[in-house]
Amino acid sequence: MNAPDLKLVVNKTDPTAGQPQGGESPLGGQRPASAAACGGSRFHESARAQVAGAATYIDDIPEVRGTLHAAPVCSPVAHGTLLGLDASAALAVPGVRAFISAQDIPGDTTLAAFAHDEPVFAQGTVQFLGQVGGLIVADTVMAARRAARLVKWNVQTLPAVLSVLEAHAQQSYVLPPVHVKRGDAQAALQRAPHQLEGTFEVGGQEHFYLEGQIAYVLPLEQNQWWVYSSTQHPGEVQHWVSHALGLHNHAVTVECRRMGGGFGGKETQAGHLAVWAAIAANQLKCPVKLRLDRDDDFMITGKRHPFAYHYRAGFDDTGLLCGLQLEMLANCGFSADLSGPVADRAIFHADNAYFLEDVAVSSYRCKTNTQSHTAFRGFGGPQGVIVIERILSDIARTLGLDPLDVRLRNLYGIEERNTTHYQMKVEDNILQPLISQLALTSRYRERREQIAAWNAQSPVIKKGIALTPVKFGISFTATLFNQAGALVHVYTDGSVQVNHGGTEMGQGLNTKVAQIVADELGVPFERVLCTAADTSKVPNASATAASSGTDLNGRAAQFAARTVRNNLAAFVAGLDGVGAGSVRFEGGQVITEQSTRRFEDVVGAAYANRIQLWSDGFYRTPKIHYDKTTLTGRPFYYFSYGAAVSEVAIDTLTGESRVLKVDILHDVGHSINPAIDIGQIEGGFIQGMGWLTTEQLVWNDKGYLQTHAPSTYKIPATGDIPAHFKVDLWPEANREDNVHGSKAVGEPPFMLGISVLEALRDAVAQAGGQPEAMNAPATAEEVLRAVAP
């Protein structure tokens, strides 16, 4: 198959169309008539520094004199009774200072995770191959790593549970099963004119962040600690470290200026490294840095949860679903971590864009002797969406219908058929017009006919095409996390500093927050600086996750800036004898009917008159609630929507495949920064495509992860980008009162990658194969097996 020419086509609607056009703020002062920062494509705030190599990551921070380096001591077996660890050979290596184990933990020897089921270091039992039993601390990184491999494990081996099906058969679970139902699925299946039953599995996914896991811990005076952590959740790292050291939270400060990628892998599991380094630093009374090399990162940290499914679907002659019984088995690894909410979100998104009238979903959170799987972009949503998309495609093939028509037949309605299986009403439904527009602009129907003609005359290369949508709920499903705080400081020269509880991992959060604050104060974007996430500034912050970073932190920063603006508006109103509501802030000026002043002049005068020039802001997401015992209620503030058309080709002799064309129409509300949003859509789609095509995790029968390096684990590369890659933004604002009318963008596009898998299955079907037999990822071997079973 010849590689197509690489052309990137990116379209977007006018980013200023329909943007708020000013007016009086409910708290005083006027917004600018045209937004100066929001709605425009601004450079990422760190872009120039990153390109120049001047952006500081944790391993770039100058090391304090006396800093030592730690390396993990990892279990060589997947399951067994731990009888002891012999570090004598390691301690004899020049430069090695200490072996740190569970006996050196001054606080709780179990991590402060919500399930309280994961030891800091392996004790009594080894539960996966790669589990950390202790640390070697040395003068240099390489001395520590070499010595760590010399520690001898005395383990009495036990049988290991390595597959989710085996775990389910043994009722080996990290958490109790959860069942959600509506109506009578069994009766509906019996009444249905047609039935379809199937099983399949979808693999996990390695986060493969460019910056690996790292922590650098410095002791301060009076048993206080400063922790540099590459983490999406500094507050949790603070809690975990203080818990392990036996201290109150206020004794530990965690800072994160930026991460080199996270994708969910640094939501909880960054805490492990910080705890391990802190224990070593406490024992040795000196700074300790712990940075995993890529192989150890693979072997120690959790992945996206692999899932296995069994379903029975009933449907009529038009493809309308009549009833569905669905069983989902989540491979959680050896501990709970975030498996409960991940599996819950898979339940929430098992409907995707479709109304399920009579449905029963059973979710089993299975315990295996592998790494403890964790958050990953989509957080269980992709594992829910993929199953309903597969079912609808198979229904269409069974009936000889176009899969798009079956999807359209089952969409949520507006006035009826508009309530989810967890009892949330879908109030902002744009699925029908969005999908119809994409089908038209991508020429889906015409291309489907062309592909059929191609396949009729091409004996070896077969093509396929699929259009799949996404409806993704935005909010943490744990309601308490839907809150955020921020600080805005205006200095006497008119410059502005912002600190908020979110973390920057390359997604552009700080850039968007700076845009929001700039517009609120009416100053140029360049005058606003966002600083490092810091638990001593904004306490108890939620993780930067669930695609809610801008929704929460941007709104909190906006409220803080608004308070300062109102203080200035009242001051200027007093000077000019006008109403505070008539004072305008725009273009770096403060304008009334009587005068126009530079922003910095107003700030200087306000300071001289003892006017407060800083404020905090707090935001809590409205309307959300749900019963976590029944998984019913309104867990999400709103939904984000999108759809993708993917065209692929497969080689029926080798199983190799290529994505030829991708057209995406995605809903981001009124985009705060179209360039960043389109980048997130592109990156999310490609990452989702990788999950379902090339990124295969393979454990052998001993529990050893064989795909633990770039040589064996293949993420998409530049050559995998489709020749035609077109992204459009849906122009409508968020119907809920979200910051600047925007919508979240981090996770929803990931699920558009499912269109690639469905297009591959379509190609397999057109080759006369068995697409219903395919698992994911659809590697060349998997495609070949389905084409020639």
Short mmCIF file of N, CA and C in Angstrom, two decimals, residues 302-411:
data_model
loop_
_atom_site.label_atom_id
_atom_site.label_comp_id
_atom_site.label_asym_id
_atom_site.label_seq_id
_atom_site.Cartn_x
_atom_site.Cartn_y
_atom_site.Cartn_z
N GLY A 302 0.36 2.07 36.80
CA GLY A 302 -0.84 1.51 36.20
C GLY A 302 -1.14 2.09 34.84
N LYS A 303 -2.06 1.45 34.13
CA LYS A 303 -2.42 1.82 32.77
C LYS A 303 -3.92 2.14 32.70
N ARG A 304 -4.38 2.41 31.47
CA ARG A 304 -5.82 2.42 31.25
C ARG A 304 -6.36 1.03 31.55
N HIS A 305 -7.54 0.97 32.14
CA HIS A 305 -8.11 -0.33 32.51
C HIS A 305 -8.49 -1.15 31.27
N PRO A 306 -7.92 -2.35 31.11
CA PRO A 306 -8.46 -3.26 30.09
C PRO A 306 -9.86 -3.72 30.51
N PHE A 307 -10.73 -3.95 29.54
CA PHE A 307 -12.10 -4.38 29.82
C PHE A 307 -12.44 -5.62 28.99
N ALA A 308 -13.33 -6.43 29.53
CA ALA A 308 -13.95 -7.52 28.78
C ALA A 308 -15.46 -7.36 28.88
N TYR A 309 -16.17 -7.76 27.82
CA TYR A 309 -17.61 -7.50 27.73
C TYR A 309 -18.36 -8.76 27.30
N HIS A 310 -19.58 -8.85 27.79
CA HIS A 310 -20.54 -9.83 27.29
C HIS A 310 -21.87 -9.10 27.18
N TYR A 311 -22.50 -9.19 26.02
CA TYR A 311 -23.75 -8.43 25.83
C TYR A 311 -24.79 -9.27 25.07
N ARG A 312 -26.03 -8.93 25.33
CA ARG A 312 -27.18 -9.42 24.56
C ARG A 312 -28.04 -8.22 24.22
N ALA A 313 -28.28 -8.03 22.94
CA ALA A 313 -29.06 -6.89 22.48
C ALA A 313 -30.27 -7.37 21.68
N GLY A 314 -31.41 -6.73 21.93
CA GLY A 314 -32.61 -6.98 21.15
C GLY A 314 -32.92 -5.77 20.30
N PHE A 315 -33.41 -5.99 19.06
CA PHE A 315 -33.67 -4.87 18.16
C PHE A 315 -34.73 -5.26 17.14
N ASP A 316 -35.30 -4.20 16.51
CA ASP A 316 -36.34 -4.45 15.52
C ASP A 316 -35.77 -4.37 14.10
N ASP A 317 -36.66 -4.41 13.10
CA ASP A 317 -36.21 -4.46 11.71
C ASP A 317 -35.52 -3.17 11.26
N THR A 318 -35.75 -2.06 11.98
CA THR A 318 -35.12 -0.79 11.61
C THR A 318 -33.80 -0.57 12.35
N GLY A 319 -33.44 -1.49 13.24
CA GLY A 319 -32.22 -1.35 14.01
C GLY A 319 -32.42 -0.68 15.36
N LEU A 320 -33.66 -0.36 15.71
CA LEU A 320 -33.93 0.28 17.00
C LEU A 320 -33.70 -0.71 18.13
N LEU A 321 -32.88 -0.31 19.10
CA LEU A 321 -32.64 -1.17 20.26
C LEU A 321 -33.91 -1.31 21.09
N CYS A 322 -34.22 -2.54 21.42
CA CYS A 322 -35.39 -2.82 22.26
C CYS A 322 -34.99 -3.19 23.69
N GLY A 323 -33.85 -3.79 23.85
CA GLY A 323 -33.39 -4.20 25.17
C GLY A 323 -31.91 -4.51 25.13
N LEU A 324 -31.24 -4.32 26.26
CA LEU A 324 -29.80 -4.58 26.32
C LEU A 324 -29.41 -5.09 27.69
N GLN A 325 -28.71 -6.21 27.69
CA GLN A 325 -28.05 -6.71 28.89
C GLN A 325 -26.54 -6.63 28.65
N LEU A 326 -25.84 -5.97 29.55
CA LEU A 326 -24.42 -5.73 29.34
C LEU A 326 -23.65 -6.05 30.62
N GLU A 327 -22.60 -6.83 30.45
CA GLU A 327 -21.70 -7.16 31.55
C GLU A 327 -20.32 -6.62 31.21
N MET A 328 -19.77 -5.80 32.12
CA MET A 328 -18.45 -5.20 31.91
C MET A 328 -17.51 -5.66 33.02
N LEU A 329 -16.38 -6.22 32.61
CA LEU A 329 -15.37 -6.67 33.55
C LEU A 329 -14.16 -5.75 33.43
N ALA A 330 -13.89 -4.99 34.47
CA ALA A 330 -12.76 -4.06 34.47
C ALA A 330 -11.57 -4.72 35.14
N ASN A 331 -10.45 -4.77 34.43
CA ASN A 331 -9.21 -5.28 35.01
C ASN A 331 -8.57 -4.14 35.80
N CYS A 332 -8.66 -4.23 37.12
CA CYS A 332 -8.22 -3.14 37.98
C CYS A 332 -6.79 -3.28 38.45
N GLY A 333 -6.19 -4.44 38.23
CA GLY A 333 -4.88 -4.68 38.82
C GLY A 333 -5.02 -5.08 40.27
N PHE A 334 -3.95 -4.87 41.06
CA PHE A 334 -3.93 -5.46 42.41
C PHE A 334 -4.61 -4.62 43.47
N SER A 335 -4.91 -3.34 43.19
CA SER A 335 -5.56 -2.50 44.20
C SER A 335 -6.62 -1.63 43.54
N ALA A 336 -7.42 -0.97 44.37
CA ALA A 336 -8.56 -0.22 43.84
C ALA A 336 -8.14 1.04 43.10
N ASP A 337 -7.16 1.80 43.65
CA ASP A 337 -6.77 3.07 43.05
C ASP A 337 -8.04 3.86 42.70
N LEU A 338 -8.24 4.23 41.43
CA LEU A 338 -9.43 4.97 41.00
C LEU A 338 -10.40 4.08 40.22
N SER A 339 -10.28 2.76 40.41
CA SER A 339 -11.08 1.83 39.61
C SER A 339 -12.57 1.98 39.85
N GLY A 340 -12.98 2.34 41.06
CA GLY A 340 -14.40 2.51 41.32
C GLY A 340 -15.02 3.58 40.44
N PRO A 341 -14.54 4.83 40.50
CA PRO A 341 -15.11 5.86 39.64
C PRO A 341 -14.85 5.63 38.15
N VAL A 342 -13.75 4.99 37.78
CA VAL A 342 -13.52 4.67 36.37
C VAL A 342 -14.59 3.71 35.87
N ALA A 343 -14.84 2.66 36.62
CA ALA A 343 -15.87 1.69 36.22
C ALA A 343 -17.25 2.32 36.26
N ASP A 344 -17.48 3.24 37.21
CA ASP A 344 -18.77 3.93 37.25
C ASP A 344 -18.98 4.76 35.98
N ARG A 345 -17.93 5.48 35.57
CA ARG A 345 -18.09 6.31 34.37
C ARG A 345 -18.29 5.44 33.13
N ALA A 346 -17.71 4.26 33.11
CA ALA A 346 -17.98 3.34 32.00
C ALA A 346 -19.46 3.00 31.94
N ILE A 347 -20.08 2.82 33.11
CA ILE A 347 -21.54 2.59 33.16
C ILE A 347 -22.27 3.81 32.62
N PHE A 348 -21.88 5.00 33.10
CA PHE A 348 -22.55 6.23 32.68
C PHE A 348 -22.48 6.43 31.17
N HIS A 349 -21.40 5.95 30.54
CA HIS A 349 -21.21 6.21 29.11
C HIS A 349 -21.47 5.00 28.23
N ALA A 350 -22.06 3.97 28.81
CA ALA A 350 -22.42 2.80 28.00
C ALA A 350 -23.55 3.13 27.02
N ASP A 351 -24.25 4.25 27.23
CA ASP A 351 -25.28 4.68 26.28
C ASP A 351 -24.69 5.51 25.15
N ASN A 352 -23.58 6.17 25.40
CA ASN A 352 -23.00 7.17 24.51
C ASN A 352 -24.09 8.14 24.06
N ALA A 353 -24.45 8.10 22.78
CA ALA A 353 -25.40 9.08 22.23
C ALA A 353 -26.81 8.52 22.10
N TYR A 354 -27.08 7.37 22.71
CA TYR A 354 -28.28 6.62 22.36
C TYR A 354 -29.18 6.35 23.57
N PHE A 355 -30.47 6.38 23.30
CA PHE A 355 -31.46 6.14 24.34
C PHE A 355 -31.61 4.64 24.56
N LEU A 356 -31.44 4.21 25.80
CA LEU A 356 -31.58 2.80 26.17
C LEU A 356 -32.80 2.67 27.07
N GLU A 357 -33.86 2.10 26.55
CA GLU A 357 -35.12 2.08 27.31
C GLU A 357 -35.15 0.97 28.35
N ASP A 358 -34.86 -0.25 27.92
CA ASP A 358 -34.83 -1.38 28.84
C ASP A 358 -33.40 -1.91 28.86
N VAL A 359 -32.70 -1.65 29.96
CA VAL A 359 -31.27 -1.94 29.99
C VAL A 359 -30.87 -2.40 31.38
N ALA A 360 -29.93 -3.33 31.42
CA ALA A 360 -29.34 -3.80 32.68
C ALA A 360 -27.83 -3.88 32.48
N VAL A 361 -27.10 -3.13 33.29
CA VAL A 361 -25.64 -3.10 33.20
C VAL A 361 -25.05 -3.62 34.50
N SER A 362 -24.17 -4.58 34.39
CA SER A 362 -23.45 -5.11 35.55
C SER A 362 -21.97 -4.83 35.37
N SER A 363 -21.35 -4.26 36.41
CA SER A 363 -19.95 -3.87 36.35
C SER A 363 -19.19 -4.59 37.45
N TYR A 364 -18.13 -5.31 37.06
CA TYR A 364 -17.31 -6.07 38.00
C TYR A 364 -15.90 -5.50 37.99
N ARG A 365 -15.41 -5.15 39.19
CA ARG A 365 -14.11 -4.50 39.34
C ARG A 365 -13.09 -5.56 39.78
N CYS A 366 -12.43 -6.18 38.80
CA CYS A 366 -11.70 -7.42 39.01
C CYS A 366 -10.26 -7.18 39.48
N LYS A 367 -9.83 -8.00 40.42
CA LYS A 367 -8.49 -7.92 40.98
C LYS A 367 -7.58 -8.92 40.30
N THR A 368 -6.48 -8.42 39.73
CA THR A 368 -5.48 -9.28 39.10
C THR A 368 -4.11 -8.94 39.65
N ASN A 369 -3.15 -9.81 39.42
CA ASN A 369 -1.78 -9.58 39.89
C ASN A 369 -0.97 -8.84 38.83
N THR A 370 -1.45 -7.64 38.54
CA THR A 370 -0.75 -6.74 37.63
C THR A 370 -0.69 -5.36 38.27
N GLN A 371 -0.05 -4.42 37.58
CA GLN A 371 0.01 -3.04 38.06
C GLN A 371 -1.41 -2.54 38.36
N SER A 372 -1.52 -1.65 39.33
CA SER A 372 -2.83 -1.12 39.70
C SER A 372 -3.25 -0.07 38.68
N HIS A 373 -4.24 -0.40 37.86
CA HIS A 373 -4.63 0.47 36.77
C HIS A 373 -5.34 1.71 37.31
N THR A 374 -5.28 2.77 36.52
CA THR A 374 -5.58 4.09 37.08
C THR A 374 -6.31 4.95 36.07
N ALA A 375 -6.36 6.24 36.35
CA ALA A 375 -7.01 7.20 35.46
C ALA A 375 -6.26 7.27 34.13
N PHE A 376 -7.02 7.45 33.07
CA PHE A 376 -6.46 7.74 31.75
C PHE A 376 -7.52 8.51 30.98
N ARG A 377 -7.09 9.47 30.23
CA ARG A 377 -7.95 10.34 29.42
C ARG A 377 -9.26 9.66 29.01
N GLY A 378 -10.36 10.18 29.51
CA GLY A 378 -11.67 9.58 29.31
C GLY A 378 -12.20 8.88 30.54
N PHE A 379 -11.27 8.37 31.37
CA PHE A 379 -11.59 7.88 32.72
C PHE A 379 -12.74 6.87 32.73
N GLY A 380 -12.65 5.84 31.88
CA GLY A 380 -13.70 4.83 31.81
C GLY A 380 -14.73 5.14 30.74
N GLY A 381 -14.86 6.39 30.36
CA GLY A 381 -15.81 6.75 29.31
C GLY A 381 -15.56 5.99 28.01
N PRO A 382 -14.31 5.94 27.52
CA PRO A 382 -14.06 5.20 26.28
C PRO A 382 -14.45 3.73 26.37
N GLN A 383 -14.23 3.11 27.54
CA GLN A 383 -14.58 1.70 27.69
C GLN A 383 -16.10 1.50 27.72
N GLY A 384 -16.86 2.56 28.02
CA GLY A 384 -18.31 2.47 27.92
C GLY A 384 -18.79 2.74 26.52
N VAL A 385 -18.26 3.78 25.89
CA VAL A 385 -18.70 4.18 24.55
C VAL A 385 -18.43 3.08 23.53
N ILE A 386 -17.28 2.42 23.65
CA ILE A 386 -16.86 1.47 22.61
C ILE A 386 -17.84 0.30 22.46
N VAL A 387 -18.46 -0.11 23.54
CA VAL A 387 -19.31 -1.30 23.47
C VAL A 387 -20.61 -0.99 22.74
N ILE A 388 -21.23 0.17 22.99
CA ILE A 388 -22.49 0.46 22.32
C ILE A 388 -22.25 0.75 20.84
N GLU A 389 -21.11 1.35 20.51
CA GLU A 389 -20.80 1.59 19.10
C GLU A 389 -20.59 0.27 18.37
N ARG A 390 -19.97 -0.66 19.02
CA ARG A 390 -19.76 -1.99 18.40
C ARG A 390 -21.09 -2.68 18.18
N ILE A 391 -21.96 -2.63 19.17
CA ILE A 391 -23.26 -3.30 19.06
C ILE A 391 -24.07 -2.72 17.90
N LEU A 392 -24.10 -1.39 17.78
CA LEU A 392 -24.91 -0.78 16.72
C LEU A 392 -24.34 -1.11 15.34
N SER A 393 -23.01 -1.15 15.22
CA SER A 393 -22.41 -1.54 13.93
C SER A 393 -22.78 -2.97 13.57
N ASP A 394 -22.75 -3.88 14.54
CA ASP A 394 -23.07 -5.28 14.28
C ASP A 394 -24.56 -5.45 13.96
N ILE A 395 -25.42 -4.66 14.61
CA ILE A 395 -26.85 -4.69 14.28
C ILE A 395 -27.05 -4.28 12.82
N ALA A 396 -26.37 -3.22 12.41
CA ALA A 396 -26.50 -2.75 11.03
C ALA A 396 -26.08 -3.83 10.04
N ARG A 397 -24.96 -4.49 10.30
CA ARG A 397 -24.52 -5.54 9.38
C ARG A 397 -25.49 -6.72 9.37
N THR A 398 -26.05 -7.02 10.54
CA THR A 398 -27.01 -8.12 10.61
C THR A 398 -28.24 -7.83 9.74
N LEU A 399 -28.67 -6.57 9.73
CA LEU A 399 -29.88 -6.17 8.99
C LEU A 399 -29.57 -5.69 7.58
N GLY A 400 -28.30 -5.57 7.21
CA GLY A 400 -27.95 -5.06 5.90
C GLY A 400 -28.20 -3.57 5.75
N LEU A 401 -28.08 -2.82 6.85
CA LEU A 401 -28.34 -1.38 6.84
C LEU A 401 -27.02 -0.60 6.96
N ASP A 402 -27.08 0.67 6.59
CA ASP A 402 -25.95 1.56 6.81
C ASP A 402 -25.83 1.79 8.32
N PRO A 403 -24.64 1.57 8.92
CA PRO A 403 -24.50 1.79 10.36
C PRO A 403 -24.89 3.19 10.80
N LEU A 404 -24.69 4.20 9.96
CA LEU A 404 -25.09 5.56 10.32
C LEU A 404 -26.59 5.64 10.52
N ASP A 405 -27.36 4.96 9.68
CA ASP A 405 -28.81 5.00 9.83
C ASP A 405 -29.26 4.35 11.13
N VAL A 406 -28.58 3.28 11.52
CA VAL A 406 -28.91 2.64 12.80
C VAL A 406 -28.55 3.56 13.95
N ARG A 407 -27.46 4.26 13.84
CA ARG A 407 -27.09 5.21 14.90
C ARG A 407 -28.11 6.34 14.99
N LEU A 408 -28.48 6.90 13.85
CA LEU A 408 -29.47 7.97 13.86
C LEU A 408 -30.80 7.49 14.43
N ARG A 409 -31.15 6.26 14.15
CA ARG A 409 -32.43 5.69 14.64
C ARG A 409 -32.45 5.61 16.16
N ASN A 410 -31.28 5.48 16.79
CA ASN A 410 -31.23 5.27 18.24
C ASN A 410 -30.83 6.49 19.05
N LEU A 411 -30.60 7.63 18.39
CA LEU A 411 -30.16 8.83 19.10
C LEU A 411 -31.15 9.27 20.17
#
